[in-house]
């Protein structure tokens, strides 16, 4: 019955757009726990990990004592070698928010299983919603192998897929991790990372990762801003250059001309709350929020090198949003040109937010 049920689940999931599937147990991931604690101690973790304790992430039964199996699914979102024409957004941000899409599909899988096994069947859906080490679970379930960029690679879809899990109260036969990986001696991703966030194979400093920085609240560190290039949300560089992902389809946004990008960046910087919700509702950009996106757009504009943009963005030195004021100041200083230093000095004199004022001071010292 178990093998038959497992194959029925696999077939059903594949039919609704979840072609990647594996099963693991809720047993503790004891090898992972000390690694997560070490990351925290070395300050390599991201701001989003603060309240997710290593013990809970590595011990599924802490949150789900009734669990007997964990079904791991992958939903592909990009084709290997296909070009991303949007440039300023990572590929995963271009469609509907994957949390919603994956949860809808996993709900269908859960209800399908319930029809097969009866009303006593119990399940919970996890898509970035519980303190679970989802990537480690998927690896253990044979979904993929670890790349040196710390992403999971599936033999057929590369790293271009989302993860989601069903925690269930019936036991199914576990799958085994995949043997080996495709990295071998390749370190292209490590060498290509714009900020050096990939410190060494399989070690990521999340506080330097552009993808993390463009999502995190607060002020972007000064030493990261120039390296963001034109990116407004996310970063695909370590995936774009990877031979396993069909590398060579395009250059990084850092090297594109700004002709097609600048109008989009100006639109994002000037966007109203109503316009933002109308255009980006149901996407991960809406999850990040208008403030974060406008902050990032101002930095990206500063990286275009177009001094003619200063008159177009200087009004945001007095924007209602302190994040936008601070990062527009950096952009004006970075672009330079006639009058930019004076614009900054006047904005600094009028600024009442002490944190923003300090950011402006740092910018003035750099100009």
C-alpha positions as MATLAB code, in Angstrom:
seq = 'XXXXXXXXXXXXXXXXXXXXXXXXXXXXXXXXXXXXXXXXXXXXXXXXXXXXXXXXXXXXXXXXXXXXXXXXXXXXXXXXXXXXXXXXXXXXXXXXXXXXXXXXXXXXXXXXXXXXXXXXXXXXXXXXXXXXXXXXXXXXXXXXXXXXXXXXXXXXXXXXXXXXXXXXXXXXXXXXXXXXXXXXXXXXXXXXXXXXXXXXXXXXXXXXXXXXXXXXXXXXXXXXXXXXXXXXXXXXXXXXXXXXXXXXXXXXXXXXXXXXXXXXXXXXXXXXXXXXXXXXXXXXXXXXXXXXXXXXXXXXXXXXXXXXXXXXXXXXXXXXXXXXXXXXXXXXXXXXXXXXXXXXXXXXXXXXXXXXXXXXXXXXXXX';
ca = [
       0.000    0.000    0.000;
       2.815    2.417    0.928;
       4.639    2.108   -2.406;
       1.405    2.363   -4.372;
       0.316    5.441   -2.403;
       3.697    7.059   -2.903;
       3.510    6.586   -6.671;
      -0.034    7.947   -6.762;
       1.160   11.027   -4.892;
       4.081   11.426   -7.285;
       1.835   11.171  -10.354;
      -0.773   13.561   -8.970;
       1.829   16.131   -7.910;
       3.544   16.000  -11.282;
       0.207   16.600  -12.966;
      -0.335   19.881  -11.102;
       3.147   21.304  -11.642;
       5.199   19.670   -8.882;
       7.454   17.296  -10.843;
      10.120   17.130   -8.134;
       9.220   14.827   -5.246;
      10.933   12.939   -2.447;
      10.134   11.538    0.991;
      12.099   11.742    4.211;
      11.423   11.116    7.885;
      10.957   13.695   10.653;
      14.100   12.381   12.371;
      16.460   15.036   13.787;
      19.119   16.487   11.483;
      21.817   16.230   14.106;
      24.724   17.060   11.800;
      23.095   20.318   10.736;
      22.370   21.731   14.176;
      25.987   22.575   15.133;
      26.546   24.115   11.684;
      23.597   26.481   12.131;
      24.819   27.464   15.587;
      28.281   28.091   14.169;
      26.782   30.319   11.457;
      25.005   32.331   14.124;
      28.171   32.688   16.202;
      30.177   33.786   13.153;
      27.408   36.252   12.214;
      26.874   34.674    8.808;
      23.109   34.320    9.251;
      20.490   36.587    7.707;
      18.137   38.980    9.559;
      15.294   36.582    8.771;
      16.853   33.793   10.849;
      16.881   35.658   14.156;
      13.940   33.946   15.824;
      14.356   30.549   14.171;
      16.224   28.475   16.707;
      18.610   25.833   15.414;
      17.006   23.162   17.597;
      13.562   23.711   16.091;
      14.841   23.935   12.541;
      16.679   20.637   12.840;
      14.058   18.716   14.823;
      10.740   18.602   12.942;
       8.975   16.750   15.750;
       9.464   19.742   18.031;
       6.815   21.564   15.986;
       4.991   18.476   14.681;
       5.126   15.669   17.283;
       2.558   13.668   15.294;
       4.620   13.628   12.085;
       5.506   10.274   10.506;
       6.827   11.425    7.113;
       7.762   14.634    5.331;
       6.941   14.946    1.640;
       9.303   17.337   -0.143;
       8.223   18.934   -3.413;
       9.941   21.143   -5.953;
       8.202   23.592   -8.296;
      10.373   24.734  -11.243;
      10.122   28.418  -12.111;
      12.678   28.923  -14.895;
      14.146   27.038  -17.829;
      17.855   26.356  -17.962;
      19.643   28.847  -20.183;
      16.607   31.106  -20.682;
      17.293   34.840  -20.537;
      15.805   37.113  -17.891;
      14.774   40.257  -19.772;
      13.547   42.108  -16.693;
      17.153   42.541  -15.446;
      16.433   44.439  -12.230;
      14.463   41.635  -10.566;
      15.600   38.096   -9.859;
      13.760   35.450  -11.851;
      11.797   34.114   -8.912;
      10.252   37.555   -8.351;
       8.746   37.887  -11.827;
       5.550   35.889  -11.329;
       2.994   35.393   -8.583;
       4.323   35.079   -5.054;
       5.553   31.494   -4.910;
       4.297   31.110   -1.342;
       0.711   31.384   -2.574;
       1.241   29.218   -5.650;
       3.038   26.461   -3.762;
       0.525   26.450   -0.907;
      -2.343   26.111   -3.375;
      -0.685   23.129   -5.016;
       0.257   21.478   -1.713;
      -3.311   21.877   -0.473;
      -4.475   19.964   -3.532;
      -1.935   17.220   -2.815;
      -2.991   17.024    0.840;
      -6.674   16.747   -0.026;
      -5.878   14.157   -2.698;
      -4.120   11.995   -0.100;
      -7.009   12.445    2.329;
      -9.407   11.092   -0.293;
      -7.213    8.013   -0.638;
      -6.518    7.211    3.024;
      -9.512    8.622    4.907;
     -10.463   11.382    7.314;
      -7.873   10.360    9.921;
      -5.184   11.692    7.610;
      -3.537   14.834    8.932;
      -1.144   17.189    7.172;
       0.484   20.595    7.477;
       1.913   22.702    4.692;
       5.301   24.361    4.999;
       6.542   26.991    2.549;
       8.935   29.249    4.468;
       6.288   29.326    7.187;
       7.780   27.227    9.994;
      11.247   26.984   11.541;
      12.263   23.994    9.417;
      15.535   23.421    7.571;
      13.658   22.843    4.328;
      16.693   22.572    2.077;
      18.292   19.961    4.319;
      15.058   17.962    4.385;
      14.822   18.108    0.593;
      18.426   16.970    0.279;
      17.748   14.041    2.585;
      14.674   13.200    0.492;
      16.761   12.955   -2.680;
      15.318   16.077   -4.283;
      18.768   17.397   -5.175;
      22.413   17.837   -4.245;
      24.134   20.861   -2.702;
      25.957   23.243   -5.011;
      28.917   25.284   -3.801;
      26.629   28.331   -3.891;
      24.598   26.633   -1.113;
      21.597   26.076   -3.386;
      19.981   22.730   -4.055;
      20.364   21.313   -7.564;
      17.967   18.895   -9.156;
      19.403   16.752  -11.988;
      16.669   17.865  -14.397;
      15.841   21.428  -13.328;
      19.102   22.736  -11.929;
      18.620   25.217   -9.080;
      15.615   26.985  -10.628;
      12.897   25.580   -8.369;
      10.990   26.392   -5.185;
      10.663   24.066   -2.214;
       7.566   23.155   -0.229;
       6.697   20.372    2.192;
       3.761   18.382    3.468;
       4.215   17.068    6.992;
       1.946   14.025    7.271;
       0.853   11.544    9.959;
       1.355    8.353    7.943;
       4.699    6.643    7.274;
       5.992    6.318    3.719;
       9.206    4.759    2.502;
      12.058    7.257    2.600;
      14.086    8.202   -0.444;
      17.868    8.339   -0.303;
      20.049   11.390   -0.890;
      21.515   11.659   -4.380;
      25.043   10.349   -4.835;
      27.684   12.975   -5.556;
      27.119   16.318   -7.249;
      27.963   18.178  -10.417;
      30.313   20.808   -9.000;
      33.511   18.760   -8.952;
      36.382   21.278   -9.125;
      34.237   24.140  -10.448;
      34.110   27.362   -8.387;
      32.658   29.733  -10.982;
      29.853   30.824   -8.639;
      32.281   31.705   -5.855;
      34.429   33.828   -8.161;
      31.398   35.549   -9.715;
      29.652   36.653   -6.507;
      29.726   40.487   -6.624;
      30.184   40.940   -2.874;
      32.228   37.876   -1.946;
      29.287   36.518    0.038;
      30.298   33.000   -0.989;
      33.287   32.887    1.308;
      34.260   29.367    0.267;
      32.481   26.276   -1.077;
      29.184   25.720    0.767;
      29.684   28.751    3.061;
      27.463   31.812    2.516;
      27.724   35.072    4.434;
      24.069   36.099    4.221;
      24.900   39.609    5.422;
      26.853   40.203    2.228;
      24.425   38.419   -0.090;
      22.753   40.847   -2.509;
      19.579   38.787   -2.576;
      19.358   39.076    1.199;
      20.336   42.758    1.251;
      17.627   43.744   -1.231;
      15.002   42.143    1.007;
      16.304   43.165    4.434;
      14.939   46.186    6.314;
      17.019   49.185    7.302;
      19.989   50.896    5.697;
      22.029   48.987    3.135;
      25.716   48.978    4.190;
      27.773   51.528    2.244;
      30.275   48.914    1.085;
      27.470   46.886   -0.531;
      25.594   49.627   -2.394;
      27.819   50.004   -5.439;
      27.947   46.230   -5.833;
      24.170   46.036   -6.113;
      24.470   47.393   -9.643;
      20.964   47.832  -11.060;
      19.402   45.114   -8.946;
      16.229   46.118   -7.135;
      15.139   42.743   -5.797;
      17.137   39.545   -5.577;
      20.261   38.371   -7.372;
      20.789   35.424   -9.717;
      24.511   35.753  -10.448;
      25.653   32.539   -8.765;
      22.940   30.669  -10.661;
      23.431   32.455  -13.999;
      27.108   31.551  -14.232;
      26.624   27.932  -13.156;
      27.268   25.342  -15.904;
      24.567   23.172  -14.329;
      22.045   25.912  -15.102;
      22.945   26.451  -18.748;
      25.308   29.351  -18.071;
      26.144   31.864  -20.760;
      22.650   33.009  -21.723;
      23.209   36.566  -20.517;
      25.389   38.972  -18.599;
      24.753   40.125  -15.061;
      22.589   43.275  -14.655;
      25.730   44.963  -13.313;
      27.085   45.120  -16.865;
      23.987   46.156  -18.804;
      23.609   49.695  -20.091;
      21.011   51.789  -18.333;
      19.054   52.818  -21.427;
      16.189   50.397  -20.858;
      16.589   50.212  -17.094;
      16.597   53.861  -15.979;
      12.922   54.550  -16.845;
      11.904   51.483  -14.851;
      14.015   52.581  -11.874;
      12.546   56.091  -11.938;
       9.067   54.609  -12.099;
       9.782   52.509   -9.003;
      11.269   55.415   -7.068;
       8.260   57.625   -7.846;
       5.577   54.972   -7.405;
       2.704   55.757   -5.024;
       1.341   53.285   -2.497;
      -1.822   52.827   -4.547;
       0.133   52.258   -7.763;
       2.462   49.840   -6.017;
      -0.339   47.676   -4.680;
      -2.191   47.739   -7.976;
       0.865   46.658   -9.956;
       2.621   44.280   -7.567;
      -0.138   42.810   -5.413;
       0.297   39.050   -5.171;
       4.034   39.141   -5.898;
       7.057   38.872   -3.615;
       7.700   42.556   -4.299;
       4.505   43.356   -2.437;
       5.737   41.181    0.433;
       8.930   43.258    0.585;
       6.910   46.458    0.551;
       7.048   49.764   -1.280;
       9.601   51.299    1.069;
      12.206   48.582    0.468;
      11.684   48.606   -3.311;
      11.985   52.408   -3.509;
      15.096   52.311   -1.322;
      16.688   49.780   -3.667;
      15.642   51.711   -6.773;
      17.378   54.833   -5.476;
      20.619   52.887   -4.975;
      20.319   51.368   -8.446;
      19.848   54.835   -9.949;
      23.012   55.938   -8.199;
      24.832   53.097   -9.917;
      23.747   54.107  -13.430;
      26.378   56.837  -13.632;
      23.966   59.282  -15.265;
      24.556   62.717  -13.728;
      21.556   64.018  -15.658;
      19.425   62.015  -13.207;
      20.299   64.199  -10.209;
      17.647   66.873  -11.008;
      15.082   64.072  -11.395;
      15.743   62.406   -8.039;
      16.868   65.254   -5.761;
      13.271   65.858   -4.589;
      13.485   62.522   -2.783;
      16.102   64.011   -0.455;
      12.950   65.329    1.266;
      10.814   62.229    0.769;
       8.398   61.188    3.523;
      10.231   57.845    3.809;
      13.503   58.050    5.800;
      14.956   55.048    3.958;
      14.362   56.735    0.617;
      15.864   60.028    1.842;
      19.027   58.328    3.076;
      19.615   56.234   -0.025;
      18.711   59.038   -2.422;
      21.401   61.075   -0.689;
      23.885   58.326   -1.471;
      22.675   58.188   -5.089;
      23.037   61.958   -5.531;
      26.520   61.827   -4.041;
      27.500   58.871   -6.200;
      26.238   60.474   -9.410;
      27.882   63.785   -8.566;
      27.928   66.647  -10.995;
      27.252   70.358  -10.698;
      25.290   71.238   -7.578;
      25.063   67.744   -6.083;
      27.181   68.563   -3.030;
      25.055   71.638   -2.348;
      21.845   69.621   -2.693;
      23.172   67.174   -0.119;
      24.312   69.870    2.281;
      20.917   71.586    2.262;
      19.119   68.281    2.790;
      21.457   67.448    5.668;
      20.743   70.802    7.327;
      16.968   70.228    7.155;
      17.031   66.551    8.167;
      15.543   65.809   11.610;
      15.916   62.023   11.735;
      19.242   61.359   13.486;
      19.867   58.062   11.677;
      19.208   59.571    8.261;
      21.317   62.594    9.139;
      24.206   60.280   10.001;
      23.784   58.492    6.672;
      23.877   61.841    4.875;
      27.016   62.831    6.777;
      28.740   59.669    5.624;
      27.715   60.429    2.051;
      28.978   64.015    2.290;
      32.319   62.711    3.543;
      32.566   60.501    0.459;
      31.809   63.267   -2.060;
];
